[in-house]
CSV table of C-alpha atoms and ligand atoms in Angstrom, one decimal:
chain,number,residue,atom,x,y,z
A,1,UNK,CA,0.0,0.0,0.0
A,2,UNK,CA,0.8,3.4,-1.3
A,3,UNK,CA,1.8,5.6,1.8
A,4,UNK,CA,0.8,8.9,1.6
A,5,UNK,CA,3.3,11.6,1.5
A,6,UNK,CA,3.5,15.4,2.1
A,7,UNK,CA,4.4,18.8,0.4
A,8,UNK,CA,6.0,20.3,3.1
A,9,UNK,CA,6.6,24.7,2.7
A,10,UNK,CA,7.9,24.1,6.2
A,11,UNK,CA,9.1,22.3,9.2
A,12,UNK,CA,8.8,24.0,12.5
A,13,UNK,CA,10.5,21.9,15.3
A,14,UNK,CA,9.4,23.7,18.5
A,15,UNK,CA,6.4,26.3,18.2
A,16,UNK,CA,4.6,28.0,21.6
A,17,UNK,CA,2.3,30.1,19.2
A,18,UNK,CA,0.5,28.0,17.0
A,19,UNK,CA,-1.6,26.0,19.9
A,20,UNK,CA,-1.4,24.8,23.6
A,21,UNK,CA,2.7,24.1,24.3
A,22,UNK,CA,5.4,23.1,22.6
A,23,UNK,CA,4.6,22.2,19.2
A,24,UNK,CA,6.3,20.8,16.4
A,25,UNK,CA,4.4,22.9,13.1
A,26,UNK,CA,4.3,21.2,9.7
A,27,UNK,CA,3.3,23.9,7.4
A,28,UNK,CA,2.1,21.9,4.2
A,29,UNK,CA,1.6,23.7,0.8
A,30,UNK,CA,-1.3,24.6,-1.0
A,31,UNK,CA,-4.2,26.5,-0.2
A,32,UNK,CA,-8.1,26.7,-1.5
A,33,UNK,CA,-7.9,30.5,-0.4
A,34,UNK,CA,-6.6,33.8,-1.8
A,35,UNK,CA,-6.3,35.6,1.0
A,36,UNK,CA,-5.3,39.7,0.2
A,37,UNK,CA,-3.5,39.6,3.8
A,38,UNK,CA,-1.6,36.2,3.5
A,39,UNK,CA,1.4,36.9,4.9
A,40,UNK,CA,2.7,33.5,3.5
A,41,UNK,CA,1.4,33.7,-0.1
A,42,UNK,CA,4.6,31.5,-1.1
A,43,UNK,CA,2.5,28.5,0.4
A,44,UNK,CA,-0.7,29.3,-1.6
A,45,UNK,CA,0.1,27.0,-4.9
A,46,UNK,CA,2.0,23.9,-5.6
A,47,UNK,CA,4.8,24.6,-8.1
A,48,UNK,CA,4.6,23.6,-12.3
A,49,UNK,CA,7.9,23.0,-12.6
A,50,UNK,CA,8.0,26.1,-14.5
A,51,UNK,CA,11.7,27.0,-14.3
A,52,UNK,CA,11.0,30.9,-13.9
A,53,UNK,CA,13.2,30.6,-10.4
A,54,UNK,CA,15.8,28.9,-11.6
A,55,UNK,CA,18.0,31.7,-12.9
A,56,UNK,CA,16.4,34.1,-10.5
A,57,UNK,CA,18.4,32.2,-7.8
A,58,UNK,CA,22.2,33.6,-7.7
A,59,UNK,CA,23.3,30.8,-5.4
A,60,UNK,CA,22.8,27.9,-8.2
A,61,UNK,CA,20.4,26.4,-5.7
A,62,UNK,CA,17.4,25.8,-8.1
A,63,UNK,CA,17.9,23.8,-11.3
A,64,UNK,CA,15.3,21.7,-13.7
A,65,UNK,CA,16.2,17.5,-13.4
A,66,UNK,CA,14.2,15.6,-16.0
A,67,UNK,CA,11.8,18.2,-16.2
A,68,UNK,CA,11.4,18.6,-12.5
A,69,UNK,CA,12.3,21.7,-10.3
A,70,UNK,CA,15.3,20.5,-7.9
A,71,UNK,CA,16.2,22.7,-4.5
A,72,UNK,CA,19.7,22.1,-3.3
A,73,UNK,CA,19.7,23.5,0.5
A,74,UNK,CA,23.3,23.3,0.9
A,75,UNK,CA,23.7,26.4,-1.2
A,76,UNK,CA,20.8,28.7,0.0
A,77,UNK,CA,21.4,31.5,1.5
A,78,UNK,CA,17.6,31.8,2.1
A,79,UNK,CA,17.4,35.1,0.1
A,80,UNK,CA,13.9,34.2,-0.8
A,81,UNK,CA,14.6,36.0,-4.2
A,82,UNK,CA,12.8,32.7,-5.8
A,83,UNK,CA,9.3,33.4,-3.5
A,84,UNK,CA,9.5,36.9,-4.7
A,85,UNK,CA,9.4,35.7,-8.8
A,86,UNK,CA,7.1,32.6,-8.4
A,87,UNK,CA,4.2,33.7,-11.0
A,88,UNK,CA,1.6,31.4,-9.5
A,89,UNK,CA,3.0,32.2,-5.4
A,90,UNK,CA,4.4,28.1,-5.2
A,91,UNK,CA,7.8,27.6,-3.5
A,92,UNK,CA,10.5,25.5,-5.0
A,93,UNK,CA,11.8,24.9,-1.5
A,94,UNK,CA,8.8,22.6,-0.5
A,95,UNK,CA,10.0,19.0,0.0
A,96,UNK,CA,8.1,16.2,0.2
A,97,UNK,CA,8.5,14.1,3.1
A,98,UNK,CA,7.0,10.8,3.7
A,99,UNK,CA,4.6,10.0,6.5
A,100,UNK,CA,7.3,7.5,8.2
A,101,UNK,CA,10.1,10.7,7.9
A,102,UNK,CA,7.8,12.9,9.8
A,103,UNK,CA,6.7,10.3,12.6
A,104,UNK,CA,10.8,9.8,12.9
A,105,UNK,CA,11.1,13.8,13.5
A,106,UNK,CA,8.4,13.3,16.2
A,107,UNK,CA,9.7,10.1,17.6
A,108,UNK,CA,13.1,11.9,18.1
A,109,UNK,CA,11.8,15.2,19.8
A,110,UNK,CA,8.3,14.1,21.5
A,111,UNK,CA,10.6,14.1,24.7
A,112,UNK,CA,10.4,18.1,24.1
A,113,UNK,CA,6.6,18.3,22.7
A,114,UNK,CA,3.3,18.2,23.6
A,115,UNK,CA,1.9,18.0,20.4
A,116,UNK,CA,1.9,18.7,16.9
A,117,UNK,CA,0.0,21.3,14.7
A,118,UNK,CA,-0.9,21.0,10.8
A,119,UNK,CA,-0.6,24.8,9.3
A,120,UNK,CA,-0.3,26.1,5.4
A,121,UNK,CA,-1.2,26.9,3.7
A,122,UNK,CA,-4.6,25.3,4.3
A,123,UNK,CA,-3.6,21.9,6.1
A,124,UNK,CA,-7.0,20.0,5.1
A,125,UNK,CA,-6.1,20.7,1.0
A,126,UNK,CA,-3.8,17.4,2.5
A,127,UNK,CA,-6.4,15.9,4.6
A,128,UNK,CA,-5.4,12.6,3.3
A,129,UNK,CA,-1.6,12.9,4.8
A,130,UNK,CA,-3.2,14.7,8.1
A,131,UNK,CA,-5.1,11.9,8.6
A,132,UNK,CA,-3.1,9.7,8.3
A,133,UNK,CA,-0.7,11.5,9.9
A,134,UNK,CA,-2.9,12.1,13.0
A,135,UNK,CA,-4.4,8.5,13.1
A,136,UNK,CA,-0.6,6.8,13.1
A,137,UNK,CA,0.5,9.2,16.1
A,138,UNK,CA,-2.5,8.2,17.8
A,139,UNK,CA,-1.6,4.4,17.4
A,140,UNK,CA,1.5,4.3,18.3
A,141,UNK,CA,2.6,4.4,21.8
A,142,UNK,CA,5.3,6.2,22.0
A,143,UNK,CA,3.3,9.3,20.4
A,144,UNK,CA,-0.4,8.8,21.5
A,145,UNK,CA,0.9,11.3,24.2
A,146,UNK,CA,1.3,14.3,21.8
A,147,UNK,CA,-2.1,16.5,20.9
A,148,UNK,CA,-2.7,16.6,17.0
A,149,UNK,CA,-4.0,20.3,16.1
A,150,UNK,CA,-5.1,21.7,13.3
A,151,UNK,CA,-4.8,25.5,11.7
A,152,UNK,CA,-7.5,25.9,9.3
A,153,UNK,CA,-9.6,28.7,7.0
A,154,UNK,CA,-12.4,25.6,7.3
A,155,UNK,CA,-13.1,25.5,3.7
A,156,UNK,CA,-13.7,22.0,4.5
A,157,UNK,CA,-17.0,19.8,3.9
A,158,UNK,CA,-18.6,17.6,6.5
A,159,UNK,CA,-17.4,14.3,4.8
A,160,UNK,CA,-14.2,15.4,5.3
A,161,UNK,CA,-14.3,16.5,8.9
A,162,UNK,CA,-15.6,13.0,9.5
A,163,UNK,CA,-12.3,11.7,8.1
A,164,UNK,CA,-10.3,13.4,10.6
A,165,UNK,CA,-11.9,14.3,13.8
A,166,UNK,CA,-11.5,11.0,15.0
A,167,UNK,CA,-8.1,11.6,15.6
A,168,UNK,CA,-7.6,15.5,15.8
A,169,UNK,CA,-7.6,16.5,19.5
A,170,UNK,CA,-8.5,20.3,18.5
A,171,UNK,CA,-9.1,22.8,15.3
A,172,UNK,CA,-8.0,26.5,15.7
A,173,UNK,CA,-10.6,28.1,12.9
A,174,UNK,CA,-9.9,31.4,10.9
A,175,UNK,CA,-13.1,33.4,10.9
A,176,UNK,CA,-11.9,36.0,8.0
A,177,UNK,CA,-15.4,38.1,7.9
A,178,UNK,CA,-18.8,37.4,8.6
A,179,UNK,CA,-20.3,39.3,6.0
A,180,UNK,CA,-20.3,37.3,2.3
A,181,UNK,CA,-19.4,39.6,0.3
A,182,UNK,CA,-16.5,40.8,2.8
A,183,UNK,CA,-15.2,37.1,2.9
A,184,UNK,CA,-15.3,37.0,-0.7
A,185,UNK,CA,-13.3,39.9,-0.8
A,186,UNK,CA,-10.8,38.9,1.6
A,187,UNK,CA,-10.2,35.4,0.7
A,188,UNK,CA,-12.1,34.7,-2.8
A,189,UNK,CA,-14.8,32.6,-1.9
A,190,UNK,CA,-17.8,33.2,0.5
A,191,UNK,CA,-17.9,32.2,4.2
A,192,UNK,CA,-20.9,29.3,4.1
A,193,UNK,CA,-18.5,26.3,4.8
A,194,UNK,CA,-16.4,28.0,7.1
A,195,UNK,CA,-19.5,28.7,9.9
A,196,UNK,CA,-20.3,24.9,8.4
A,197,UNK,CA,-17.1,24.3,9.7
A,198,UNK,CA,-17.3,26.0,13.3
A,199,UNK,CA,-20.7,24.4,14.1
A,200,UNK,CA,-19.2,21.2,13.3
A,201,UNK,CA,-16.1,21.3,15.0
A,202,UNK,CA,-18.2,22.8,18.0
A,203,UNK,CA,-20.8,20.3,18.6
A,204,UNK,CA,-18.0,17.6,17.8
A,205,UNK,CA,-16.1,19.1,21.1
A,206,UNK,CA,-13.1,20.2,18.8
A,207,UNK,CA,-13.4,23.6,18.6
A,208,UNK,CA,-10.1,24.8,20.2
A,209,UNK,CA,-10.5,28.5,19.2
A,210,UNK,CA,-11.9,31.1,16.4
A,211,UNK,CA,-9.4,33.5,15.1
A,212,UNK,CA,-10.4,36.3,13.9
A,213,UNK,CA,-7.8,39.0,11.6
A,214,UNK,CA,-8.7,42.7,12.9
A,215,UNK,CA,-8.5,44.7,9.9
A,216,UNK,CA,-9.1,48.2,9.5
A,217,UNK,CA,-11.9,49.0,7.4
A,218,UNK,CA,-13.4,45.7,6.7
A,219,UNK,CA,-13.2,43.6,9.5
A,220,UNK,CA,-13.6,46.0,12.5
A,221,UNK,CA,-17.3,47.2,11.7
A,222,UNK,CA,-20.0,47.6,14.3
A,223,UNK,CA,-21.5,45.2,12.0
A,224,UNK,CA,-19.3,42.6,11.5
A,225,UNK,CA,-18.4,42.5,15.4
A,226,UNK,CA,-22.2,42.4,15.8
A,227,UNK,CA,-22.5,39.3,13.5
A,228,UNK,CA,-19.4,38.0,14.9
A,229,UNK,CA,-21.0,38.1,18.5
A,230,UNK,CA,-24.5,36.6,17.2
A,231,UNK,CA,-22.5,33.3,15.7
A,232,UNK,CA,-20.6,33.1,18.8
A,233,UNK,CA,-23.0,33.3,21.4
A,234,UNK,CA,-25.4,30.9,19.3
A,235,UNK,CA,-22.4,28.2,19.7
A,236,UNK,CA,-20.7,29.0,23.4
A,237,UNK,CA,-20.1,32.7,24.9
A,238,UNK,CA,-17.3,31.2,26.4
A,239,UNK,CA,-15.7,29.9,22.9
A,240,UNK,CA,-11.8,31.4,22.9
A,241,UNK,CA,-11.6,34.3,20.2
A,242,UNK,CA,-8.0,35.0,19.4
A,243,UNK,CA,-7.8,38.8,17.8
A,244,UNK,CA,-5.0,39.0,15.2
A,245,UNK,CA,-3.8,42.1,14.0
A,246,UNK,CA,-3.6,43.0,10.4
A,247,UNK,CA,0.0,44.0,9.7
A,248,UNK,CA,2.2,44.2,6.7
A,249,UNK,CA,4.4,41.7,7.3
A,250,UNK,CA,4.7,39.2,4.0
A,251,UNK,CA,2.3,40.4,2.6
A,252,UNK,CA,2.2,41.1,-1.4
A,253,UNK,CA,-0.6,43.4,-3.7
A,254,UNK,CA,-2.9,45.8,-3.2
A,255,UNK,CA,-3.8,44.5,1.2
A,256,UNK,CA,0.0,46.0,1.5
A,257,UNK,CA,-1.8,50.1,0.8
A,258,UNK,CA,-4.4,49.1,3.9
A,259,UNK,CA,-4.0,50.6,7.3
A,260,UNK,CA,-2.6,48.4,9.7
A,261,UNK,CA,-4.4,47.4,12.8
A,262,UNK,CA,-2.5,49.1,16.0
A,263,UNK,CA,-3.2,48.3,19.4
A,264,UNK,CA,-6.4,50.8,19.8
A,265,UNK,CA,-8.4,49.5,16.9
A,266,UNK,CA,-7.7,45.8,18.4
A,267,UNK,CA,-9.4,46.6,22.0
A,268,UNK,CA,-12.3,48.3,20.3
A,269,UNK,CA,-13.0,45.7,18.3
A,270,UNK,CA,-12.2,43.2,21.9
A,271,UNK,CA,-14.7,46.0,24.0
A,272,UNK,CA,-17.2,45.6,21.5
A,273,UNK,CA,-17.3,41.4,21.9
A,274,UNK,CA,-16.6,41.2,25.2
A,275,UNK,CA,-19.7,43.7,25.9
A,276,UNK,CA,-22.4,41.6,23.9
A,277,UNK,CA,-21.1,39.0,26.3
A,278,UNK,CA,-18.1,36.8,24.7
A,279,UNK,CA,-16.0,36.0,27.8
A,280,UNK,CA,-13.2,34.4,26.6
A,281,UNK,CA,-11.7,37.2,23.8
A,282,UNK,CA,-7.6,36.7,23.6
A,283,UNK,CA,-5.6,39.8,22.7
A,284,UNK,CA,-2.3,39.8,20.4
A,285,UNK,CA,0.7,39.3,22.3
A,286,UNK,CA,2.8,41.2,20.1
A,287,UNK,CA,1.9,44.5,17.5
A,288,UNK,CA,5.1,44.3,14.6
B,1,SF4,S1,8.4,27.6,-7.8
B,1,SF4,FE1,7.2,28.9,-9.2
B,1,SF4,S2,8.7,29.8,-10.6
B,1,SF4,FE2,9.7,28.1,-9.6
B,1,SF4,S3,9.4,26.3,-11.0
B,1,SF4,FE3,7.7,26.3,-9.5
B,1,SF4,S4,6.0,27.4,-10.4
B,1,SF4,FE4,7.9,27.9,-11.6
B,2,SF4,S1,15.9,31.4,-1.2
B,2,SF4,FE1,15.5,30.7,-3.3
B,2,SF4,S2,16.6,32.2,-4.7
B,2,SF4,FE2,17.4,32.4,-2.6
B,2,SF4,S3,19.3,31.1,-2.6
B,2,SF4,FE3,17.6,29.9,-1.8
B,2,SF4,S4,16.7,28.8,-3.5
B,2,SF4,FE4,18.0,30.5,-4.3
């Protein structure tokens, strides 16, 4: 049998921000979403083998081999000069690992961790290799100890939710905008499978925390916070809202003109929740 096998933008040995402790973060490549604000836009598409890096990269990294783009990390100076030229935002510094590589990495630091968390990218655009992923931590005994986490914009049906809940420990959802035509703005589709996607997750008990990206203008509305506060308080008032703050950070087109969110605009939006009755509303730990 086949054993399925990742495209990996990045590996992450020890995270404390991307869920409860110390985390080993797998950030796979690809995403269903075109986010305006991604920050990581080099993890949105997998690559075509193109070549259009290839002589970008002064350090003779990148080359074609039988048709196939090749990364050699021994030369990289990690000028990202090659993320900045990719026409379709791919990243010819993914590698693909296999599932038993990654369980190795785990076995070898689980000492350190208390879990692993699948990022992007979206994660679930691999939900074959997650679950899988999650299910053989979960079996094995030296592992079942770690929590398995996903990061996800919840573009995700209920079929395939059903595939890996049984072995996810918790979801931390992205809740880009509550108004339709806002999240089609944003991200380039509309919102109906992502609130899909937080009902599910919270009557399945795996809703670790919303997340929602404070950005001037569009996402800081009395509306929005209004509808916001509605879907929140019809789930659990006491569901964890982390508040993110829209920076510029990464990020590539026209989002890079918007205001950023400061530290004023963040607690008015958190006032606002917290007074229509949301009791668990996390700030941002750090303003760039
Ligand atoms: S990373 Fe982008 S530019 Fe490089 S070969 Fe792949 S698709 Fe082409
Ligand atoms: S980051 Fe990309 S362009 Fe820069 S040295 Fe590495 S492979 Fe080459």
């Amino acid at each position: 049998m086949n054993m399925p096998r990742a495209t990996v933008s990045k590996l992450l040995s020890f995270s404390c921000v991307d869920g409860p402790g110390s985390r080993m973060v797998l950030f796979l490549q690809g995403c269903n979403f075109s986010c305006a604000t991604c920050h990581n836009p080099h993890t949105m598409a997998f690559c075509n083998d193109c070549g259009d890096c290839v002589a970008a990269c002064h350090a003779g990294s990148l080359s074609l081999v039988d048709g196939h783009i090749h990364f050699d990390p021994t030369a990289c100076d990690q000028c990202d000069e090659c993320l900045r030229i990719c026409p379709i935002h791919a990243n010819p510094m993914a590698q693909h690992m296999e599932l038993s590589e990654v369980l190795d990495r785990l076995r070898r630091d689980s000492v350190f961790l208390d879990g692993i968390t699948v990022s992007g990218g979206e994660a679930t655009v691999q939900l074959k290799f997650v679950t899988a992923l999650f299910k053989a931590i979960k079996q094995d005994p030296s592992l079942a100890h770690l929590t398995c986490m996903i990061d996800s914009n919840g573009h995700l049906g209920p079929a395939g939710w059903a595939q890996v809940l049984p072995w996810t420990d918790g979801v931390m959802l992205d809740i880009k905008a509550m108004d339709p035509g806002t999240h089609k703005r944003l991200t380039g589709r509309d919102n109906t499978k992502v609130l899909e996607s937080a009902r599910i997750l919270h009557d399945a008990g795996r809703l670790e925390e919303l997340r929602l990206l404070v950005i001037p203008g569009l996402t800081d509305s009395v509306a929005e916070v209004a509808a916001l506060t509605d879907f929140i308080n019809g789930l659990d008032p006491a569901t964890r809202l982390r508040l993110n703050a829209f920076q510029h950070h990464g990020v590539v087109g026209s989002a890079r003109d918007w205001p950023a969110a400061d530290r004023a605009c963040v607690e008015r939006v958190a006032t606002m929740l917290e007074g229509a009755g949301l009791s668990a509303v996390a700030r941002p730990t750090v303003y760039l």
